[in-house]
Coordinates of C-alpha atoms in Angstrom, one line a residue:
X330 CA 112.8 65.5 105.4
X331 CA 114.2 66.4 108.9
X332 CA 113.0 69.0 110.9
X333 CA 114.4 72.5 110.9
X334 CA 115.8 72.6 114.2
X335 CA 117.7 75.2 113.6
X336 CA 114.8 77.5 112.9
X337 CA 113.4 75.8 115.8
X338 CA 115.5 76.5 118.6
X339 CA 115.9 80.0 117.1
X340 CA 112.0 81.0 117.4
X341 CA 112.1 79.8 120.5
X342 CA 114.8 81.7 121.8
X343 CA 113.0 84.5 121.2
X344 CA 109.8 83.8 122.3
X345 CA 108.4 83.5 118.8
X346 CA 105.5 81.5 117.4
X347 CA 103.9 80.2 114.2
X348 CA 102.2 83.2 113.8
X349 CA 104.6 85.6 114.8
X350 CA 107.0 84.7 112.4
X351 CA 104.5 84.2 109.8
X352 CA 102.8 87.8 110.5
X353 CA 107.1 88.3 110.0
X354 CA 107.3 86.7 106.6
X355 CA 103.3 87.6 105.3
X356 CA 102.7 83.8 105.0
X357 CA 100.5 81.7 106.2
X358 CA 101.4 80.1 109.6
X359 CA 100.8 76.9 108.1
X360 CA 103.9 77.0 105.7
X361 CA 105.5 78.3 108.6
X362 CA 104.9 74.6 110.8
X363 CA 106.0 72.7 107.0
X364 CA 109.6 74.8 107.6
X365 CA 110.0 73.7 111.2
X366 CA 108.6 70.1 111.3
X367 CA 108.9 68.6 107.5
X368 CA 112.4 70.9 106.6
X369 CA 110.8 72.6 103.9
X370 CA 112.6 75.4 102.0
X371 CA 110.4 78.2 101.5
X372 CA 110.8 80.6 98.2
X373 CA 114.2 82.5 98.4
X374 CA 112.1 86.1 99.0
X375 CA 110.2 84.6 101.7
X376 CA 113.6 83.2 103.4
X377 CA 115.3 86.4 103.3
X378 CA 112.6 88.1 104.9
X379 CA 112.3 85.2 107.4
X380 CA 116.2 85.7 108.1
X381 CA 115.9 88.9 107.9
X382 CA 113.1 89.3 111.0
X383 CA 115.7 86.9 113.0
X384 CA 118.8 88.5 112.1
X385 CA 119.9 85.4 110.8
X386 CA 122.1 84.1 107.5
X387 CA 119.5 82.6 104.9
X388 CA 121.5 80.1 103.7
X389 CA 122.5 78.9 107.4
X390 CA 118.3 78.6 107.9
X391 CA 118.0 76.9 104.5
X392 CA 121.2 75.8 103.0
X393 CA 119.5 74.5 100.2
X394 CA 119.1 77.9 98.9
X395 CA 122.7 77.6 98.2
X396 CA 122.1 75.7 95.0
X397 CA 118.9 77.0 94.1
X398 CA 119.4 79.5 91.1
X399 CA 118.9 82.9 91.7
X400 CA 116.0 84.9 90.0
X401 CA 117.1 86.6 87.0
X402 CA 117.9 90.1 87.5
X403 CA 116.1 92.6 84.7
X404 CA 118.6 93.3 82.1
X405 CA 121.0 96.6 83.0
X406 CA 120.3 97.5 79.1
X407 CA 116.8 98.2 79.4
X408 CA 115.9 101.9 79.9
X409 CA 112.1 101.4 79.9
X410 CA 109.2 100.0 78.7
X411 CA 106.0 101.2 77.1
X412 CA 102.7 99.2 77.2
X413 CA 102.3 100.8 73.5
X414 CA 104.0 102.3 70.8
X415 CA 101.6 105.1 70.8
X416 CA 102.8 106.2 74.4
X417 CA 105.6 107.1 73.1
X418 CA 105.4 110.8 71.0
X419 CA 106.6 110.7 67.5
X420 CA 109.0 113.3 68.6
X421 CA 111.1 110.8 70.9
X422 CA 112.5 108.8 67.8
X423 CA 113.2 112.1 65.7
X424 CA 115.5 112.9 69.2
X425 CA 116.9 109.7 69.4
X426 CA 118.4 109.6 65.5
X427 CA 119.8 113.3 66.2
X428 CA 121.4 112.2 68.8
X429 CA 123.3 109.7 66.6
X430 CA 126.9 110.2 65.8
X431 CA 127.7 106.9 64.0
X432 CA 125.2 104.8 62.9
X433 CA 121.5 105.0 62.7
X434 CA 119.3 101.6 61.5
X435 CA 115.9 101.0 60.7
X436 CA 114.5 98.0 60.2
X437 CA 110.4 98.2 59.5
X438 CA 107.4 97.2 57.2
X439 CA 106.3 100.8 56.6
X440 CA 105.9 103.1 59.8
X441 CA 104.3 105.6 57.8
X442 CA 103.4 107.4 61.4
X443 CA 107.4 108.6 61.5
X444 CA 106.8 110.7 58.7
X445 CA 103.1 111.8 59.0
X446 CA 103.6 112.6 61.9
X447 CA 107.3 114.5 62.2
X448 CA 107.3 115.8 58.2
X449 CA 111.1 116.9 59.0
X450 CA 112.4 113.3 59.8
X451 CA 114.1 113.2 56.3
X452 CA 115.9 116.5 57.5
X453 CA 117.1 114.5 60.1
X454 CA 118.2 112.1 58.8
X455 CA 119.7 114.0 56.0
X456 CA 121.7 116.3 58.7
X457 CA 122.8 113.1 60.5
X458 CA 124.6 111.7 57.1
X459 CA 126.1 114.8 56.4
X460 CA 127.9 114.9 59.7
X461 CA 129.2 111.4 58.5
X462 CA 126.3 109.3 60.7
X463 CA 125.6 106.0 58.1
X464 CA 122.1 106.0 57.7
X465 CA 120.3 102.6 56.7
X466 CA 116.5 102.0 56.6
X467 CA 115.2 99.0 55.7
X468 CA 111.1 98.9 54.2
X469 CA 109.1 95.9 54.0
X470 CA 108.7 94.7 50.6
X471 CA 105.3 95.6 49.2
X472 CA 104.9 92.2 46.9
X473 CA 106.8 90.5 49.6
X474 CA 104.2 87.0 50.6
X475 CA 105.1 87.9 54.0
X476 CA 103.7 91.8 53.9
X477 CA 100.5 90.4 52.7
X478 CA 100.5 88.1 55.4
X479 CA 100.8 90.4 57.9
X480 CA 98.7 92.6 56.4
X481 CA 96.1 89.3 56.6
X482 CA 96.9 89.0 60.2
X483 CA 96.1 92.7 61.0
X484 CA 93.0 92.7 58.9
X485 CA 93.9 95.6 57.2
X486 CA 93.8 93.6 53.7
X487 CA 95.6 95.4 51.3
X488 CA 96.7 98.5 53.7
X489 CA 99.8 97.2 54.5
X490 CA 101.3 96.8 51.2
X491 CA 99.6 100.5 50.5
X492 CA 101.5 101.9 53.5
X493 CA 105.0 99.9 52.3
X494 CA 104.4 101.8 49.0
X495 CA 103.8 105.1 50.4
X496 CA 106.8 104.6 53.6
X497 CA 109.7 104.0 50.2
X498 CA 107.5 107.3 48.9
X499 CA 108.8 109.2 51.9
X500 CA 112.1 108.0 52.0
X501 CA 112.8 108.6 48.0
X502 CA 114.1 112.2 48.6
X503 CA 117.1 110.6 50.4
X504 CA 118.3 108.6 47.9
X505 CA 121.4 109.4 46.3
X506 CA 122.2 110.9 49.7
X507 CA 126.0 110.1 50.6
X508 CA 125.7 108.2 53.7
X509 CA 122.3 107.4 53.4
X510 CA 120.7 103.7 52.1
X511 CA 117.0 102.1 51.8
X512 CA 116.4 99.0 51.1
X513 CA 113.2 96.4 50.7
X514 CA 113.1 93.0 52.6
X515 CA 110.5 90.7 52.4
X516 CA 111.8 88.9 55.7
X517 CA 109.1 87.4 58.4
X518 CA 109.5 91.0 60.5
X519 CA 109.3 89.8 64.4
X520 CA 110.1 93.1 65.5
X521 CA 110.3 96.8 64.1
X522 CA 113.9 98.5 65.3
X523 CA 115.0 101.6 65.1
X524 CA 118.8 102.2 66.4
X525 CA 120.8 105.3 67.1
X526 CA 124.2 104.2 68.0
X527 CA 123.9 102.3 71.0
X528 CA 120.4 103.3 72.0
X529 CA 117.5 101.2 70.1
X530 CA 114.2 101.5 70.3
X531 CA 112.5 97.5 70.1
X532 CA 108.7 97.3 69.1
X533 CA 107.8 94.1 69.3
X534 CA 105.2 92.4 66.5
X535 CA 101.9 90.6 67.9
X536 CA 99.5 88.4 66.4
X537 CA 96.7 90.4 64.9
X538 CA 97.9 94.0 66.8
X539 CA 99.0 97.1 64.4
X540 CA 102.4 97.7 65.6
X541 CA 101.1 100.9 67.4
X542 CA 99.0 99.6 69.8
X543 CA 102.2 96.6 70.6
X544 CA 104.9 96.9 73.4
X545 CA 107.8 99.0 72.5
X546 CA 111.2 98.4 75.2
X547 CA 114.5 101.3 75.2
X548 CA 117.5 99.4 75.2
X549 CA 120.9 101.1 75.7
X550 CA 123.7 98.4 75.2
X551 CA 125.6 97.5 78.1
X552 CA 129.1 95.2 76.7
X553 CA 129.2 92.7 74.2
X554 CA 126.6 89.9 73.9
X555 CA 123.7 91.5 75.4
X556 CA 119.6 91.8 74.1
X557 CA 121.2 94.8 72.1
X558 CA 123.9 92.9 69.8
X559 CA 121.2 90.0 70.1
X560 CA 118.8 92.6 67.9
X561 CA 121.7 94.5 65.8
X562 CA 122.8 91.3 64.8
X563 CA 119.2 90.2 63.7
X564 CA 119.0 94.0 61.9
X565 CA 122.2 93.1 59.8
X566 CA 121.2 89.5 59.3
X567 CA 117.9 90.9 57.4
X568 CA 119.8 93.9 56.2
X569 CA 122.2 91.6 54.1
X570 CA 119.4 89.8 52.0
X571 CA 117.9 93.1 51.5
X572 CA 117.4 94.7 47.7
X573 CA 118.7 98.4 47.4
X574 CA 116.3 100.7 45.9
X575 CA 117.4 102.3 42.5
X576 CA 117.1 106.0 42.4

């Protein structure tokens, strides 16, 4: 590769060195002697704070960077991130389905924590319908091959089929609601949801980890085609091969 005489003639305009501009750039004044005499590109944060110290266009120092793809920005629909379920209060989802006007989805094995630990959720959700919000929770299936595999996975044995049992418990008083519908799936469950309109709460399933102690990510959606649709589309997908629960 030919040298970067460009950058060359630059730095020495100004009097600069190796180790000035590497002091500059917080590399080592090593890469800094590759740029100049072997034309190597550094990484595209690097150059810009290389151009940057010279008052210089990047992509005139390094016009390869004009090809090079671009780091992926972090998606404009995510609101924020929790290392855990648990850091997020019990209290937050109860907030987030009375917020809804439309549509509210849920899409889990059991969660028995909604109701154990807010006892008015069915309230909620009740009060929600009747102001003409569609209501639609979908419970894991508690003879499902898949809930006992997950319950395997967890090493909880039996406890999650238990807790799918006691979750349609819960949500019995709302059937027959207008507005409201349950249903068991005994779909491979990748990741819990629970939607308000467009605001959805994602926590994601990991290999031997109780859902609790898992990442959980707040997505608002922002236009068509985006992570939300990508997850509202897999809730209807699941919710279509779902069984309604008699009353």
């Amino acid at each position: 590769m030919a040298p970067n005489e460009r950058l060359r003639a630059i730095m020495a305009a100004g009097g600069w060195t190796c180790a000035t501009l590497a002091e500059k750039t917080e590399v080592d004044p090593k890469s800094v002697e590759r740029w100049l005499n072997l034309g190597r590109t550094p990484r595209r944060t690097t150059a810009m704070r290389a151009a940057e110290a010279r008052g210089e266009d990047v992509h005139a120092l390094w016009p390869a960077l004009r090809q090079a793809r671009p780091a992926r920005a972090v998606s404009p629909e995510l609101v924020g991130l929790y290392d855990q379920r648990a850091n997020l209060p019990v209290s937050a989802f109860a907030d987030l389905f009375r917020q809804a006007r439309e549509r509210i989805d849920v899409l889990v094995y059991a969660a028995v924590f909604l109701h154990e630990a807010y006892p008015r959720l069915n309230d909620v959700l009740r009060e929600c319908a009747t102001d003409g919000c569609a209501v639609r929770i979908a419970l894991g299936d508690a003879d499902s091959p898949n809930v006992r595999q997950r319950g395997q996975e967890e090493r909880f044995g039996h406890g999650i089929e238990s807790r799918c049992r006691l979750a349609l418990m819960h949500y019995r008083p709302l059937l027959g609601v207008p507005g409201v519908e349950v249903r068991t799936h005994g779909s491979t469950l990748y990741n819990s949801l629970y939607r308000a309109d467009d605001q959805l709460l994602v926590n994601a399933h990991v290999w031997g980890v109780n859902a609790y102690g898992a990442p959980l990510w707040h997505l608002r959606r922002h236009g068509d085609g985006g992570v939300f649709d990508t997850y509202a589309d897999s809730f209807d997908a699941v919710w279509a091969t779902a069984r309604p629960v008699e009353g």
